[in-house]
Amino acid sequence: MRTATSALKSKDLLGIEALLPDEIELILDTAEGFKEVSERPVKKVPALRGQLVINLFMEASTRTRVSFEIAEKRLSADTLNFTASGSSVEKGETLIDTAENLVAMHPDMIVIRAKHPGAPKMLADRLPNVSIINAGDGSHEHPTQALLDAFTIRERLGRLAGVNVSIIGDIAHSRVVRSNIHLLTKMKANVTVAAPPTLIPCEIGKMGVRVVNTLDEAVEGADVIMMLRIQLERQGKLSFPSLREYYNTFGLTPERLARASSDAIIMHPGPMNRGVEIASDVADDPKRSVILEQVTNGVAVRMAVLYLLGGAHNVE
Ligand code: CP
């Protein structure tokens, strides 16, 4: 029997949209405390000892899957990795049946990445005794990515409020952009999005962001330039003439970056398509690119999320 006593109001993390600014700040502050654990000779604390976390990945992932698993191990949780490939999903078992069978073995938390928007919420509604953490659902939300992005911005620039963040790329199909817009606008940052018109959904203006149609407009005055890849797997066919033309108009090259402030930092959630949305020289810029810092910070942020949700329960 479990009872909620967390500072986070929900037992689950399904998205940024439902989080309060205070909850976002709590997660980022908690992550700040956990970052140091990964720098110790013995990279482990006993916070989740005895808890079982299942990583249920129904879609490909490198960073998120590995980062959650490392975060769980650093908190001393028991971890189990489940992927659709090689499981009875291949025999037609549904997601909910799969999850209910896993829950019958008493996990405390399930981290889920799903192709379908809303799948984590469906599990959260059906499974009241388990915390569900959304590790990316279709083009809906990717809350821990936005949290680690915010952590990285705050660490580099010292604040979120008033920071000018330009997000450039496939706005239409990106769960990262949706979570980032929710988070950054709640924390009073100024968000600009840029893409070819076919990759900007018409409702985006209602999310409180500035929309521009050229990369030059987006980088001018930006403190943070966040590049997104073209999500070819979520498009039936290219929404623009060719990848070469995309690079020529929306690829972040050293020449285009020269229009930005010399202090502007470069972010990318990964995976990167070098030579499509970003030039290698920019991605690897030792001073301005924080792309691998984002990955490092992902562990601390996911430790914070797991700790705050795992600590939300008292086992009786
Ligand atoms: N940023 C991100 O979600 O990367 P993966 O798809 O590799 O997890």
Short mmCIF file of N, CA and C in Angstrom, two decimals, residues 128-207:
data_model
loop_
_atom_site.label_atom_id
_atom_site.label_comp_id
_atom_site.label_asym_id
_atom_site.label_seq_id
_atom_site.Cartn_x
_atom_site.Cartn_y
_atom_site.Cartn_z
N PRO A 128 -2.80 2.76 -10.81
CA PRO A 128 -2.75 3.79 -9.77
C PRO A 128 -1.64 3.61 -8.74
N ASN A 129 -1.05 2.41 -8.66
CA ASN A 129 -0.04 2.16 -7.62
C ASN A 129 1.39 2.24 -8.11
N VAL A 130 1.56 2.71 -9.34
CA VAL A 130 2.91 2.79 -9.92
C VAL A 130 3.09 4.21 -10.46
N SER A 131 4.30 4.76 -10.27
CA SER A 131 4.60 6.06 -10.89
C SER A 131 5.01 5.85 -12.34
N ILE A 132 4.41 6.63 -13.22
CA ILE A 132 4.74 6.55 -14.65
C ILE A 132 5.53 7.80 -15.03
N ILE A 133 6.64 7.58 -15.69
CA ILE A 133 7.47 8.71 -16.16
C ILE A 133 7.52 8.66 -17.68
N ASN A 134 7.13 9.75 -18.30
CA ASN A 134 7.11 9.84 -19.76
C ASN A 134 8.53 10.10 -20.28
N ALA A 135 9.05 9.18 -21.03
CA ALA A 135 10.39 9.35 -21.64
C ALA A 135 10.27 9.72 -23.12
N GLY A 136 9.10 10.29 -23.49
CA GLY A 136 8.85 10.69 -24.88
C GLY A 136 7.70 9.90 -25.45
N ASP A 137 6.59 10.60 -25.78
CA ASP A 137 5.44 9.92 -26.39
C ASP A 137 5.05 10.59 -27.70
N GLY A 138 5.41 9.90 -28.79
CA GLY A 138 5.09 10.42 -30.13
C GLY A 138 5.57 11.85 -30.27
N SER A 139 4.72 12.70 -30.84
CA SER A 139 5.11 14.11 -30.98
C SER A 139 4.49 14.95 -29.87
N HIS A 140 4.11 14.31 -28.75
CA HIS A 140 3.43 15.03 -27.67
C HIS A 140 4.39 15.73 -26.72
N GLU A 141 5.07 14.98 -25.84
CA GLU A 141 5.95 15.61 -24.83
C GLU A 141 7.18 14.74 -24.57
N HIS A 142 8.22 15.39 -24.10
CA HIS A 142 9.45 14.71 -23.66
C HIS A 142 9.93 15.51 -22.45
N PRO A 143 9.23 15.33 -21.32
CA PRO A 143 9.45 16.25 -20.20
C PRO A 143 10.87 16.25 -19.62
N THR A 144 11.51 15.07 -19.52
CA THR A 144 12.85 15.10 -18.91
C THR A 144 13.87 15.75 -19.84
N GLN A 145 13.61 15.73 -21.17
CA GLN A 145 14.50 16.45 -22.09
C GLN A 145 14.41 17.95 -21.83
N ALA A 146 13.19 18.47 -21.70
CA ALA A 146 13.02 19.90 -21.45
C ALA A 146 13.63 20.29 -20.10
N LEU A 147 13.49 19.41 -19.11
CA LEU A 147 14.07 19.71 -17.79
C LEU A 147 15.59 19.75 -17.85
N LEU A 148 16.19 18.81 -18.60
CA LEU A 148 17.66 18.83 -18.68
C LEU A 148 18.14 19.99 -19.54
N ASP A 149 17.34 20.38 -20.51
CA ASP A 149 17.68 21.58 -21.30
C ASP A 149 17.65 22.82 -20.40
N ALA A 150 16.60 22.92 -19.59
CA ALA A 150 16.48 24.08 -18.68
C ALA A 150 17.61 24.08 -17.66
N PHE A 151 17.95 22.90 -17.17
CA PHE A 151 19.06 22.79 -16.20
C PHE A 151 20.34 23.32 -16.83
N THR A 152 20.57 22.93 -18.08
CA THR A 152 21.80 23.33 -18.78
C THR A 152 21.82 24.84 -19.04
N ILE A 153 20.68 25.39 -19.43
CA ILE A 153 20.61 26.85 -19.66
C ILE A 153 20.88 27.58 -18.34
N ARG A 154 20.21 27.11 -17.28
CA ARG A 154 20.36 27.77 -15.97
C ARG A 154 21.80 27.68 -15.48
N GLU A 155 22.41 26.53 -15.71
CA GLU A 155 23.79 26.33 -15.26
C GLU A 155 24.74 27.25 -16.04
N ARG A 156 24.50 27.40 -17.36
CA ARG A 156 25.39 28.20 -18.20
C ARG A 156 25.13 29.70 -18.06
N LEU A 157 23.83 30.09 -18.01
CA LEU A 157 23.49 31.51 -18.06
C LEU A 157 23.03 32.06 -16.71
N GLY A 158 22.84 31.18 -15.74
CA GLY A 158 22.50 31.64 -14.39
C GLY A 158 21.03 31.89 -14.15
N ARG A 159 20.20 31.79 -15.18
CA ARG A 159 18.77 32.07 -15.00
C ARG A 159 18.00 31.52 -16.19
N LEU A 160 16.67 31.49 -16.05
CA LEU A 160 15.80 31.18 -17.19
C LEU A 160 14.96 32.40 -17.56
N ALA A 161 14.52 33.14 -16.57
CA ALA A 161 13.67 34.31 -16.84
C ALA A 161 14.40 35.31 -17.70
N GLY A 162 13.76 35.75 -18.77
CA GLY A 162 14.31 36.78 -19.63
C GLY A 162 15.32 36.26 -20.67
N VAL A 163 15.66 34.98 -20.61
CA VAL A 163 16.61 34.42 -21.59
C VAL A 163 15.91 34.27 -22.95
N ASN A 164 16.60 34.63 -24.02
CA ASN A 164 16.04 34.51 -25.38
C ASN A 164 16.46 33.17 -25.98
N VAL A 165 15.48 32.28 -26.13
CA VAL A 165 15.77 30.93 -26.64
C VAL A 165 15.15 30.78 -28.03
N SER A 166 15.97 30.49 -29.01
CA SER A 166 15.45 30.24 -30.37
C SER A 166 15.54 28.75 -30.68
N ILE A 167 14.41 28.19 -31.07
CA ILE A 167 14.36 26.75 -31.38
C ILE A 167 14.10 26.63 -32.87
N ILE A 168 15.01 25.93 -33.55
CA ILE A 168 14.99 25.92 -35.02
C ILE A 168 14.98 24.48 -35.52
N GLY A 169 14.03 24.17 -36.38
CA GLY A 169 13.99 22.82 -36.95
C GLY A 169 12.56 22.34 -37.13
N ASP A 170 12.42 21.03 -36.96
CA ASP A 170 11.12 20.40 -37.24
C ASP A 170 10.15 20.64 -36.06
N ILE A 171 9.57 21.82 -36.04
CA ILE A 171 8.69 22.21 -34.93
C ILE A 171 7.41 21.35 -34.96
N ALA A 172 6.97 20.99 -36.15
CA ALA A 172 5.68 20.29 -36.30
C ALA A 172 5.67 18.91 -35.64
N HIS A 173 6.80 18.19 -35.70
CA HIS A 173 6.78 16.80 -35.24
C HIS A 173 7.54 16.58 -33.94
N SER A 174 7.99 17.67 -33.31
CA SER A 174 8.91 17.51 -32.18
C SER A 174 8.22 17.55 -30.82
N ARG A 175 8.40 16.48 -30.03
CA ARG A 175 7.91 16.49 -28.64
C ARG A 175 8.83 17.35 -27.78
N VAL A 176 10.12 17.45 -28.21
CA VAL A 176 11.07 18.26 -27.44
C VAL A 176 10.65 19.72 -27.46
N VAL A 177 10.22 20.19 -28.62
CA VAL A 177 9.86 21.61 -28.70
C VAL A 177 8.61 21.88 -27.86
N ARG A 178 7.66 20.98 -27.87
CA ARG A 178 6.42 21.20 -27.09
C ARG A 178 6.74 21.29 -25.59
N SER A 179 7.56 20.34 -25.11
CA SER A 179 7.90 20.37 -23.69
C SER A 179 8.74 21.61 -23.36
N ASN A 180 9.65 21.95 -24.26
CA ASN A 180 10.47 23.13 -24.01
C ASN A 180 9.65 24.42 -24.00
N ILE A 181 8.69 24.52 -24.90
CA ILE A 181 7.86 25.74 -24.92
C ILE A 181 7.07 25.83 -23.61
N HIS A 182 6.46 24.71 -23.19
CA HIS A 182 5.72 24.75 -21.92
C HIS A 182 6.63 25.20 -20.78
N LEU A 183 7.81 24.59 -20.72
CA LEU A 183 8.70 24.89 -19.59
C LEU A 183 9.23 26.32 -19.65
N LEU A 184 9.75 26.70 -20.81
CA LEU A 184 10.42 28.00 -20.90
C LEU A 184 9.44 29.15 -20.71
N THR A 185 8.22 29.02 -21.24
CA THR A 185 7.25 30.11 -21.06
C THR A 185 6.77 30.17 -19.60
N LYS A 186 6.61 29.00 -18.96
CA LYS A 186 6.25 29.02 -17.52
C LYS A 186 7.34 29.72 -16.70
N MET A 187 8.61 29.56 -17.13
CA MET A 187 9.72 30.13 -16.36
C MET A 187 10.12 31.51 -16.90
N LYS A 188 9.24 32.10 -17.74
CA LYS A 188 9.39 33.50 -18.20
C LYS A 188 10.58 33.73 -19.13
N ALA A 189 11.01 32.69 -19.84
CA ALA A 189 11.99 32.89 -20.92
C ALA A 189 11.23 33.35 -22.17
N ASN A 190 11.96 33.95 -23.13
CA ASN A 190 11.34 34.38 -24.39
C ASN A 190 11.68 33.35 -25.47
N VAL A 191 10.66 32.75 -26.06
CA VAL A 191 10.90 31.66 -27.01
C VAL A 191 10.56 32.10 -28.43
N THR A 192 11.49 31.85 -29.35
CA THR A 192 11.26 32.05 -30.79
C THR A 192 11.38 30.69 -31.46
N VAL A 193 10.49 30.39 -32.40
CA VAL A 193 10.65 29.17 -33.19
C VAL A 193 10.81 29.54 -34.66
N ALA A 194 11.62 28.73 -35.36
CA ALA A 194 11.84 28.99 -36.79
C ALA A 194 11.92 27.68 -37.56
N ALA A 195 11.32 27.68 -38.72
CA ALA A 195 11.33 26.49 -39.60
C ALA A 195 10.70 26.90 -40.92
N PRO A 196 10.85 26.07 -41.95
CA PRO A 196 10.05 26.31 -43.15
C PRO A 196 8.57 26.27 -42.76
N PRO A 197 7.71 27.03 -43.43
CA PRO A 197 6.29 27.10 -43.05
C PRO A 197 5.63 25.73 -42.95
N THR A 198 6.07 24.76 -43.76
CA THR A 198 5.45 23.42 -43.71
C THR A 198 5.80 22.65 -42.44
N LEU A 199 6.78 23.14 -41.69
CA LEU A 199 7.18 22.45 -40.45
C LEU A 199 6.80 23.26 -39.21
N ILE A 200 5.88 24.23 -39.39
CA ILE A 200 5.39 25.00 -38.24
C ILE A 200 3.88 24.78 -38.14
N PRO A 201 3.39 24.14 -37.07
CA PRO A 201 1.94 23.94 -36.96
C PRO A 201 1.23 25.28 -36.71
N CYS A 202 0.01 25.42 -37.25
CA CYS A 202 -0.63 26.75 -37.16
C CYS A 202 -0.98 27.13 -35.72
N GLU A 203 -1.16 26.13 -34.83
CA GLU A 203 -1.56 26.48 -33.45
C GLU A 203 -0.38 26.91 -32.58
N ILE A 204 0.84 26.93 -33.15
CA ILE A 204 2.03 27.19 -32.31
C ILE A 204 1.99 28.60 -31.71
N GLY A 205 1.44 29.56 -32.46
CA GLY A 205 1.37 30.94 -31.97
C GLY A 205 0.61 31.05 -30.66
N LYS A 206 -0.35 30.12 -30.45
CA LYS A 206 -1.16 30.16 -29.22
C LYS A 206 -0.35 29.74 -27.99
N MET A 207 0.85 29.20 -28.22
CA MET A 207 1.67 28.73 -27.08
C MET A 207 2.55 29.84 -26.53
#
